[in-house]
JSON list of N, CA and C in Angstrom, two decimals:
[
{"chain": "A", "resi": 2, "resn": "UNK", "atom": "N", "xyz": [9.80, -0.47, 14.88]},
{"chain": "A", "resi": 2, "resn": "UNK", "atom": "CA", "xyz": [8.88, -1.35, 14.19]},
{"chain": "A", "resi": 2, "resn": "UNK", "atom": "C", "xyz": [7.67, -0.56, 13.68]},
{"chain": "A", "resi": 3, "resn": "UNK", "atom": "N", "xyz": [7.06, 0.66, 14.13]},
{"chain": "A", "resi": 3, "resn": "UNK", "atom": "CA", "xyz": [6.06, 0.94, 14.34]},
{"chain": "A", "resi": 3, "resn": "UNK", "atom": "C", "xyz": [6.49, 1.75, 12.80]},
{"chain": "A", "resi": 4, "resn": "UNK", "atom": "N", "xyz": [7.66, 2.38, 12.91]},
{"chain": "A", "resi": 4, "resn": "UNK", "atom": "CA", "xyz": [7.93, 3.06, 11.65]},
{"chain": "A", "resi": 4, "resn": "UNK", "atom": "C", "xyz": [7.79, 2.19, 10.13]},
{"chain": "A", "resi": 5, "resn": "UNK", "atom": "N", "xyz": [8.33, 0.88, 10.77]},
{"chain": "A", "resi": 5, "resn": "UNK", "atom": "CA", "xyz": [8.44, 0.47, 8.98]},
{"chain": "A", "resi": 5, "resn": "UNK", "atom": "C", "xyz": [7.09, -0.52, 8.96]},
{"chain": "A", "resi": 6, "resn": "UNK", "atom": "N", "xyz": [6.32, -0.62, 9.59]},
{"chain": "A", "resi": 6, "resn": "UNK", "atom": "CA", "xyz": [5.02, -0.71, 9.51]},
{"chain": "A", "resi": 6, "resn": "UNK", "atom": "C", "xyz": [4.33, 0.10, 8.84]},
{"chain": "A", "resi": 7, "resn": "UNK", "atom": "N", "xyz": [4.58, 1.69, 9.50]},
{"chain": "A", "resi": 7, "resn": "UNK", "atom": "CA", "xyz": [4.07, 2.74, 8.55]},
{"chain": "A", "resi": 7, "resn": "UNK", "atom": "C", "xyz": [4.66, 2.99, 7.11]},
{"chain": "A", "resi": 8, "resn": "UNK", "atom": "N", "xyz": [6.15, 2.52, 6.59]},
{"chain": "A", "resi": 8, "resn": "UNK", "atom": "CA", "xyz": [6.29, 2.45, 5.39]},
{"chain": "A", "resi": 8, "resn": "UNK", "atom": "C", "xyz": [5.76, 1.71, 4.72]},
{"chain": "A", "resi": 9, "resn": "UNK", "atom": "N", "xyz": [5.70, 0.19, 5.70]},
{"chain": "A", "resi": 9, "resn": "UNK", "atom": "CA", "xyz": [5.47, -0.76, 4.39]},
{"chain": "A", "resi": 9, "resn": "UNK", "atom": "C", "xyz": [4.38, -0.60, 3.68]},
{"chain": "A", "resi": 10, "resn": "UNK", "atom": "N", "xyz": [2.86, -0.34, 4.59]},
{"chain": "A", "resi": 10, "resn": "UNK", "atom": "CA", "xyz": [1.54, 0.56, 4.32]},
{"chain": "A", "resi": 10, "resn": "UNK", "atom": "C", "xyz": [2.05, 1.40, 3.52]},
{"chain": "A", "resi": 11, "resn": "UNK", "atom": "N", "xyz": [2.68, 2.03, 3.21]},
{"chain": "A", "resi": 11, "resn": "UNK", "atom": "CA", "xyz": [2.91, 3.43, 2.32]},
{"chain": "A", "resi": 11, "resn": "UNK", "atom": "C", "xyz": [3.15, 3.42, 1.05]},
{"chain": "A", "resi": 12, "resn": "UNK", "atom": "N", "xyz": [4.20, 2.01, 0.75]},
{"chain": "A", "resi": 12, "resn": "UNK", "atom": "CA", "xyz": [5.08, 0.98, -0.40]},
{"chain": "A", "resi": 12, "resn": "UNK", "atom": "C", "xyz": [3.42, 1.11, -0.95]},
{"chain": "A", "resi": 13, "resn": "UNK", "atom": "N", "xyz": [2.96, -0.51, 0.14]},
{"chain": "A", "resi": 13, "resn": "UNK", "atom": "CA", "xyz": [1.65, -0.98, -0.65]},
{"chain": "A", "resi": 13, "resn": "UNK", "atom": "C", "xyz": [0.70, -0.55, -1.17]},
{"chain": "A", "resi": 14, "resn": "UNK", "atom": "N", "xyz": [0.20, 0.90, -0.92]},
{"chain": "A", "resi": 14, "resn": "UNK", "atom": "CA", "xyz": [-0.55, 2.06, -1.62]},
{"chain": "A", "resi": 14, "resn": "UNK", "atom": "C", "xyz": [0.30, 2.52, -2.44]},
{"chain": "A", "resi": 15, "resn": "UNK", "atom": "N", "xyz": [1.20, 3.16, -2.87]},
{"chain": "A", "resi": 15, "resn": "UNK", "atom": "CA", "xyz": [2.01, 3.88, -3.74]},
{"chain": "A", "resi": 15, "resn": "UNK", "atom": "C", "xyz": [1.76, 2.49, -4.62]},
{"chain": "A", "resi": 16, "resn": "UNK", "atom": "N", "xyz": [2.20, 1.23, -4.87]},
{"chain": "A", "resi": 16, "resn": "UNK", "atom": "CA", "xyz": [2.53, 0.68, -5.85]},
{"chain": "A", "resi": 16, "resn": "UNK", "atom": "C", "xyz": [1.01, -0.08, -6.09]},
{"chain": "A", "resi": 17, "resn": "UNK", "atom": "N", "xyz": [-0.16, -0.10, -5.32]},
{"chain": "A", "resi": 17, "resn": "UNK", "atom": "CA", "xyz": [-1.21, -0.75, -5.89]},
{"chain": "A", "resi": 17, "resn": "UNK", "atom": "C", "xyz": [-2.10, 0.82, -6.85]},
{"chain": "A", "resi": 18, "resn": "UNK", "atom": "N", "xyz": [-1.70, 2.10, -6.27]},
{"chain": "A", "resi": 18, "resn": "UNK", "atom": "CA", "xyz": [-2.21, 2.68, -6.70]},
{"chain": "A", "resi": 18, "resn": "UNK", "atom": "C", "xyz": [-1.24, 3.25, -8.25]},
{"chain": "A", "resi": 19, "resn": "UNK", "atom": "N", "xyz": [0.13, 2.95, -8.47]},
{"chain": "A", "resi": 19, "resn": "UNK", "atom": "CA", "xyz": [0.48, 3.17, -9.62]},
{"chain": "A", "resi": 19, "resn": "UNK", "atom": "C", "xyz": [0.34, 1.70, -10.52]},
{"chain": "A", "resi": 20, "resn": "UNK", "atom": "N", "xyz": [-0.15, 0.43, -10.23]},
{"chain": "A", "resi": 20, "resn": "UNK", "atom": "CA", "xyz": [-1.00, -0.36, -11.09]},
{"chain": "A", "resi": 20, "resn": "UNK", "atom": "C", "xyz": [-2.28, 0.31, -11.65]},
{"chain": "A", "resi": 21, "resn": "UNK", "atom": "N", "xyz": [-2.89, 1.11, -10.73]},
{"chain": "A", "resi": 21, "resn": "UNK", "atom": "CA", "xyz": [-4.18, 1.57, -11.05]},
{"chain": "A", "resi": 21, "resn": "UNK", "atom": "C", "xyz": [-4.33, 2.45, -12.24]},
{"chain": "A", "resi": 22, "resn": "UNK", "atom": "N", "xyz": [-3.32, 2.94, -12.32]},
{"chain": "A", "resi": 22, "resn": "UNK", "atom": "CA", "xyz": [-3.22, 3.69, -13.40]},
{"chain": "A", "resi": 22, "resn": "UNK", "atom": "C", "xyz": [-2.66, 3.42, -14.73]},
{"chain": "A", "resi": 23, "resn": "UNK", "atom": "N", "xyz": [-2.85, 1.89, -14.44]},
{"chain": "A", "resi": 23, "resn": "UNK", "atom": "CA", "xyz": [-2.49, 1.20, -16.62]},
{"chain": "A", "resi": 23, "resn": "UNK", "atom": "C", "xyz": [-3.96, 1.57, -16.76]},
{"chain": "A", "resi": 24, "resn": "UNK", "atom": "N", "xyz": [-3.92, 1.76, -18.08]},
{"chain": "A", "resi": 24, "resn": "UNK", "atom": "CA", "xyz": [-5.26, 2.55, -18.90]},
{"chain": "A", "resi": 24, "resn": "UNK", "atom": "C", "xyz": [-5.67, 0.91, -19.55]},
{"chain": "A", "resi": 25, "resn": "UNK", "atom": "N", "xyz": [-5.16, 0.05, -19.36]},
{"chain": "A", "resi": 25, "resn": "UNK", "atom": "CA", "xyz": [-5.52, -1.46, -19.93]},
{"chain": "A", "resi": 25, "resn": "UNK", "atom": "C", "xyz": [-6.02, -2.35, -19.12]},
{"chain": "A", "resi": 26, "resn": "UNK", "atom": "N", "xyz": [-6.24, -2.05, -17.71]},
{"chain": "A", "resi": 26, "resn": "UNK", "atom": "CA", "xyz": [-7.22, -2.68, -16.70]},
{"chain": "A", "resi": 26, "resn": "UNK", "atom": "C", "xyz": [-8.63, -2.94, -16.94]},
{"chain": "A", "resi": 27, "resn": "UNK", "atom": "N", "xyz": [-8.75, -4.53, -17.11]},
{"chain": "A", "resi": 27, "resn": "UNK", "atom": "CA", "xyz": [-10.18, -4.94, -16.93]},
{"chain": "A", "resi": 27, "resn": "UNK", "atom": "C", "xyz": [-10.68, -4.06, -15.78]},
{"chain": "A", "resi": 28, "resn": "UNK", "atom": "N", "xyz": [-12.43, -4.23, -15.86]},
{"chain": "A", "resi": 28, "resn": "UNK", "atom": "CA", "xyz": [-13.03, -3.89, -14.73]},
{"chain": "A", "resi": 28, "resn": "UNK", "atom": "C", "xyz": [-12.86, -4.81, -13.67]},
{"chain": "A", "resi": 29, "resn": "UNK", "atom": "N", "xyz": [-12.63, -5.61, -14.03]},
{"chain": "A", "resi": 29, "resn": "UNK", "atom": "CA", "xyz": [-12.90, -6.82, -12.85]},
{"chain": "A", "resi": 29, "resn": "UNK", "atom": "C", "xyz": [-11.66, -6.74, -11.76]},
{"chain": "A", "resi": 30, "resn": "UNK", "atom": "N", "xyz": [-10.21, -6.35, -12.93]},
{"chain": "A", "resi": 30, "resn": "UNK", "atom": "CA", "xyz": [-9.08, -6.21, -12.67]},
{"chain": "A", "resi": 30, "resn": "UNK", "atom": "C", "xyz": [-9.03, -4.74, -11.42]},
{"chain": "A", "resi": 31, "resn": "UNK", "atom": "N", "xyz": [-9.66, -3.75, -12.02]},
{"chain": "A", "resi": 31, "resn": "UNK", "atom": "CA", "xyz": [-9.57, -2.43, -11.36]},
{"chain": "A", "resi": 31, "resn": "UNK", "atom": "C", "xyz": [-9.86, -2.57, -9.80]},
{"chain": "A", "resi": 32, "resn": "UNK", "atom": "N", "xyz": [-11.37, -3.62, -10.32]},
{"chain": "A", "resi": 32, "resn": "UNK", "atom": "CA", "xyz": [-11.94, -3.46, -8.77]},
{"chain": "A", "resi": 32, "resn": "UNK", "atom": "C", "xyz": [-11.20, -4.39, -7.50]},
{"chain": "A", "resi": 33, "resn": "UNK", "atom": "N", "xyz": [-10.17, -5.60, -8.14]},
{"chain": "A", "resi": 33, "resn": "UNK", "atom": "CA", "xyz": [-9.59, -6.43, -7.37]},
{"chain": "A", "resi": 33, "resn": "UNK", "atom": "C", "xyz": [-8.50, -5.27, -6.57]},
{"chain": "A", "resi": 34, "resn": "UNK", "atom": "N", "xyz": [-7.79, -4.31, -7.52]},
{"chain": "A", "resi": 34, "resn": "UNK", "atom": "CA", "xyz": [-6.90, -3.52, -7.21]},
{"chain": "A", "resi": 34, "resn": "UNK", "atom": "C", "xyz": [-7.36, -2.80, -5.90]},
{"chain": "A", "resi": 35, "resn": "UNK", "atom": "N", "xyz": [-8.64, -2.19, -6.47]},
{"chain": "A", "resi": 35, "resn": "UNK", "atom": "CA", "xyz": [-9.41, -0.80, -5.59]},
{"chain": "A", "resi": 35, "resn": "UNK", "atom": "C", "xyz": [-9.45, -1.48, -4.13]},
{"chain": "A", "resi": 36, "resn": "UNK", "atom": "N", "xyz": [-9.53, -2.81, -3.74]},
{"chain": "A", "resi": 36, "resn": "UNK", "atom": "CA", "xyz": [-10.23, -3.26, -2.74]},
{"chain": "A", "resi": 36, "resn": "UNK", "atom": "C", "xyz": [-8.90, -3.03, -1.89]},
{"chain": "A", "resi": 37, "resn": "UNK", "atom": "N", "xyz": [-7.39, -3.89, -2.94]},
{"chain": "A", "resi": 37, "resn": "UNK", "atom": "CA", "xyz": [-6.30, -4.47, -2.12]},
{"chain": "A", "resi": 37, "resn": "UNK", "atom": "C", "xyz": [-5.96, -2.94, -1.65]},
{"chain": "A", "resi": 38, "resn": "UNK", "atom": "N", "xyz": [-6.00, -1.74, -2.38]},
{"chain": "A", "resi": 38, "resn": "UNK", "atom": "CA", "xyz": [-5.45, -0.82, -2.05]},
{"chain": "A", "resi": 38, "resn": "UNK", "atom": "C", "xyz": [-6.43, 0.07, -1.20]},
{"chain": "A", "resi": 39, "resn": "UNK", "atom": "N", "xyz": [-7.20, 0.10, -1.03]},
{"chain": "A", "resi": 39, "resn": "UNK", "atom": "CA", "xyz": [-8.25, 0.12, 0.27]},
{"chain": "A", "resi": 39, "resn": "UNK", "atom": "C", "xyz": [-7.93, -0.15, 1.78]},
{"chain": "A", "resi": 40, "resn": "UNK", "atom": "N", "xyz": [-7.52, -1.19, 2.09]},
{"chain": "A", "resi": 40, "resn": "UNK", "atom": "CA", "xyz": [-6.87, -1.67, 2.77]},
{"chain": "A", "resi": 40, "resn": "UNK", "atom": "C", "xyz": [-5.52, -1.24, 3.65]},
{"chain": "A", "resi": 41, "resn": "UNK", "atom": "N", "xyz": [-4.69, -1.67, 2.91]},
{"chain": "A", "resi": 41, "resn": "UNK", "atom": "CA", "xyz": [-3.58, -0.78, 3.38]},
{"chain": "A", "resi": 41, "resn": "UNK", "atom": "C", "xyz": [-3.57, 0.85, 3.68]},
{"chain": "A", "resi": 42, "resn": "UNK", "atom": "N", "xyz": [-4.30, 1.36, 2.80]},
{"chain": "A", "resi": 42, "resn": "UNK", "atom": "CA", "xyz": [-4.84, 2.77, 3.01]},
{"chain": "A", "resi": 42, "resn": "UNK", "atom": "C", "xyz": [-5.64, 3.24, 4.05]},
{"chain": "A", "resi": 43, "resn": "UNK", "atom": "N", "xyz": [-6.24, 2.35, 4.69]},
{"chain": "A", "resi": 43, "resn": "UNK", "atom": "CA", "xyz": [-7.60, 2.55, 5.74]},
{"chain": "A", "resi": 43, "resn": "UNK", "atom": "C", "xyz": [-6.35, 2.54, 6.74]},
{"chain": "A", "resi": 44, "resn": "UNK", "atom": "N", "xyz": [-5.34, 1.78, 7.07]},
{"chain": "A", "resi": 44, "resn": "UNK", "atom": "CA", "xyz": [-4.51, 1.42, 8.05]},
{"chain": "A", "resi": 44, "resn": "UNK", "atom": "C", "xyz": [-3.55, 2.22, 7.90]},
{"chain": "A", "resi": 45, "resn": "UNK", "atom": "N", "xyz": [-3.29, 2.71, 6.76]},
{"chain": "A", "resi": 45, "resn": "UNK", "atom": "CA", "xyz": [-1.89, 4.13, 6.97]},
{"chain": "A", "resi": 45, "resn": "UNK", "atom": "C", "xyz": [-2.55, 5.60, 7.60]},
{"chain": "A", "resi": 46, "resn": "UNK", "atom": "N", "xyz": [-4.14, 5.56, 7.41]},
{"chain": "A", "resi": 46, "resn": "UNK", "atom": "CA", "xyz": [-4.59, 6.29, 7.86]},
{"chain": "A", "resi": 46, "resn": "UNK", "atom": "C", "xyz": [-4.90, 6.76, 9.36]},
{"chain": "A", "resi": 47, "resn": "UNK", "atom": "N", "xyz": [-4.81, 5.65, 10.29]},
{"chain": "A", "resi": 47, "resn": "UNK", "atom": "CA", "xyz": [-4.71, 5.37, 11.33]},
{"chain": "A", "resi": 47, "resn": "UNK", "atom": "C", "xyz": [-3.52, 5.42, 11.80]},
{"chain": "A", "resi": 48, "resn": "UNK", "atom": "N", "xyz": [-2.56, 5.66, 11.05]},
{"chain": "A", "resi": 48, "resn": "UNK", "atom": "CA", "xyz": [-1.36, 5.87, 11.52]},
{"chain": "A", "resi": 48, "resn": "UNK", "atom": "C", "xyz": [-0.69, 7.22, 11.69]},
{"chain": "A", "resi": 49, "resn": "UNK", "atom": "N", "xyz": [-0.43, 7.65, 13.39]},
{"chain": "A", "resi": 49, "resn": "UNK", "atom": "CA", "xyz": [-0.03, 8.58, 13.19]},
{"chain": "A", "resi": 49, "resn": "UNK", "atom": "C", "xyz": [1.26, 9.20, 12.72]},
{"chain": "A", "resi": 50, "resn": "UNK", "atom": "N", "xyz": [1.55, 10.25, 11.92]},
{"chain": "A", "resi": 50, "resn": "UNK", "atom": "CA", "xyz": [2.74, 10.89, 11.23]},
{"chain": "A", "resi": 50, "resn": "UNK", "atom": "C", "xyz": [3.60, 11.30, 12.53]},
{"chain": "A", "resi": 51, "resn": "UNK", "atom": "N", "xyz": [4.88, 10.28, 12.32]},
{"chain": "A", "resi": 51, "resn": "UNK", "atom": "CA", "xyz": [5.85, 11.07, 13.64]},
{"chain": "A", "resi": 51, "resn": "UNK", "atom": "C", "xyz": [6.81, 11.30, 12.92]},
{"chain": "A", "resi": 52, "resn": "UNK", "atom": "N", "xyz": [6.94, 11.48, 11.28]},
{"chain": "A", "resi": 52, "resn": "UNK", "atom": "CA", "xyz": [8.21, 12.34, 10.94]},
{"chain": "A", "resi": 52, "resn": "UNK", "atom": "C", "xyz": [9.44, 11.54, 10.86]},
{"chain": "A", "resi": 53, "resn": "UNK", "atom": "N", "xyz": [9.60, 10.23, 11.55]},
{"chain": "A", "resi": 53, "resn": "UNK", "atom": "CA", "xyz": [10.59, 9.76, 11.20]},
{"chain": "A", "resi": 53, "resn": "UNK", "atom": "C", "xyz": [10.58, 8.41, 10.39]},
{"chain": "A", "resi": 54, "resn": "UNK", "atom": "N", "xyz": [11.85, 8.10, 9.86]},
{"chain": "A", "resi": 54, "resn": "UNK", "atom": "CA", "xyz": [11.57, 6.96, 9.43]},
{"chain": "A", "resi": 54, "resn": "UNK", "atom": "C", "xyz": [10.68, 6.15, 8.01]},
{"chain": "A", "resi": 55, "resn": "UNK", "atom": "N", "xyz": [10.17, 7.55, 7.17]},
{"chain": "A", "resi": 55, "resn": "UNK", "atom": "CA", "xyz": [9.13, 7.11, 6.05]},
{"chain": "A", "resi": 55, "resn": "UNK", "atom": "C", "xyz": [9.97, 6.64, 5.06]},
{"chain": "A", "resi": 56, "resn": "UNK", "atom": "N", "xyz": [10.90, 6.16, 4.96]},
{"chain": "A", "resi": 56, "resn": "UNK", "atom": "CA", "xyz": [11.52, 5.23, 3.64]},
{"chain": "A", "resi": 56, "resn": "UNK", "atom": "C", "xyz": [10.56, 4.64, 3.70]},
{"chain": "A", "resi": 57, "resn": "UNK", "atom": "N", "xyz": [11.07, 3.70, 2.27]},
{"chain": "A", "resi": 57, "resn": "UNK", "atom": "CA", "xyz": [10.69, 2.56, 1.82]},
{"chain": "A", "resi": 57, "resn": "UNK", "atom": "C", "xyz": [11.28, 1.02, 1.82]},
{"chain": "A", "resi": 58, "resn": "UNK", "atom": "N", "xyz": [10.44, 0.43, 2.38]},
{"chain": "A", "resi": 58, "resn": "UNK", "atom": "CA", "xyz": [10.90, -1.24, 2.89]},
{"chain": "A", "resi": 58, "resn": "UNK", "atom": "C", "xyz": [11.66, -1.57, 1.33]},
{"chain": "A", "resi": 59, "resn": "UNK", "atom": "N", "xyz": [12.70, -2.25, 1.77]},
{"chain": "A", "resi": 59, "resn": "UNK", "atom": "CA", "xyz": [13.55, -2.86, 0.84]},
{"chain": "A", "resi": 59, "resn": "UNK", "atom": "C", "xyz": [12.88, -4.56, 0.12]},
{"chain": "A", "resi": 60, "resn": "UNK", "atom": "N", "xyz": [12.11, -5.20, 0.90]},
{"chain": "A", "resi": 60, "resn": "UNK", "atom": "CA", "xyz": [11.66, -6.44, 0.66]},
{"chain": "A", "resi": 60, "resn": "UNK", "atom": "C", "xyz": [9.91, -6.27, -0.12]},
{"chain": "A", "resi": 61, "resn": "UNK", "atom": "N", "xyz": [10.11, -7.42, -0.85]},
{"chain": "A", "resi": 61, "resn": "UNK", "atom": "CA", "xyz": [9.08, -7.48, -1.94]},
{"chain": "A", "resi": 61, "resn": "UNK", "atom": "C", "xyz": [7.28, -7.86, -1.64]},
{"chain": "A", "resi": 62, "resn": "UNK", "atom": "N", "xyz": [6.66, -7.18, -2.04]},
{"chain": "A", "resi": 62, "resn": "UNK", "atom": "CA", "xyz": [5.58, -7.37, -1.09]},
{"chain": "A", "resi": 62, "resn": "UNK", "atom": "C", "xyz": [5.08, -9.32, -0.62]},
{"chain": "A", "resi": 63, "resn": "UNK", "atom": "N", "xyz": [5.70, -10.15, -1.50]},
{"chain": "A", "resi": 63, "resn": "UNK", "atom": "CA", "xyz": [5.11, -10.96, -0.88]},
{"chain": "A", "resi": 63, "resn": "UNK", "atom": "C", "xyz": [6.41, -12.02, -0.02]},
{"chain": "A", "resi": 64, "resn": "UNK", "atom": "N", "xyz": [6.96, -11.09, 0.43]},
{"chain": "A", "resi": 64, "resn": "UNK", "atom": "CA", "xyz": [8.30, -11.55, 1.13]},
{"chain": "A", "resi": 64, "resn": "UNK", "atom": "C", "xyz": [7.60, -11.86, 2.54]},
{"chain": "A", "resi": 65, "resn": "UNK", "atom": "N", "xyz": [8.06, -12.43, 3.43]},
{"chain": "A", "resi": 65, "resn": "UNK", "atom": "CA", "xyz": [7.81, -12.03, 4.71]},
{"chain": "A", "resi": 65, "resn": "UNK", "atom": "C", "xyz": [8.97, -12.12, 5.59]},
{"chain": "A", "resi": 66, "resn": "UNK", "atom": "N", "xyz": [9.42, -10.79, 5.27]},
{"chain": "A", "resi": 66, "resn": "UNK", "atom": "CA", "xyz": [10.54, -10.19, 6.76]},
{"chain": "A", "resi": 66, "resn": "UNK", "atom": "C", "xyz": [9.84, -9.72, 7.82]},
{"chain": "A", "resi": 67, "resn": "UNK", "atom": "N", "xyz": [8.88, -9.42, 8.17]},
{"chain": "A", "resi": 67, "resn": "UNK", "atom": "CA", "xyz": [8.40, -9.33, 9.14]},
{"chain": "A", "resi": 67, "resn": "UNK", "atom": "C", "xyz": [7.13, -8.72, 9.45]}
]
C-alpha cells in the first residue's frame, strides 16, 4: 500500500505539473494548478525512496480505488 501511495503522489505531480506547462494558462488558472500540485509534492517528499514499486496507478485521478 505504502508503495502505490507513493506512485499515486508521483502520477499527481507528473500530470499537474505537465498541465503547467500549456503556455495558454490564465493566471488565476496557473495559480489553482501551483497550489494542487504543491500538495501532493510536499507528501511525495516525505516519502521515503525504497526502490520498489514506482509505477504508475492505473486509475484516474478522480476515481477512488483506494
Amino acid at each position: 500500500m505504502f508503495d502505490r501511495v507513493q506512485a499515486r503522489l508521483a502520477w499527481e505531480v507528473d500530470t499537474l505539473e505537465a498541465w503547467l506547462q500549456q503556455a495558454d494558462l490564465l493566471a488565476k488558472d496557473r495559480a489553482v494548478l501551483e497550489r494542487a500540485a504543491g500538495q501532493p509534492r510536499w507528501a511525495l517528499e516525505r516519502y521515503p525512496d525504497t526502490g520498489v514499486g514506482v509505477g504508475r496507478p492505473t486509475s484516474s485521478p478522480g476515481s477512488s480505488s483506494g
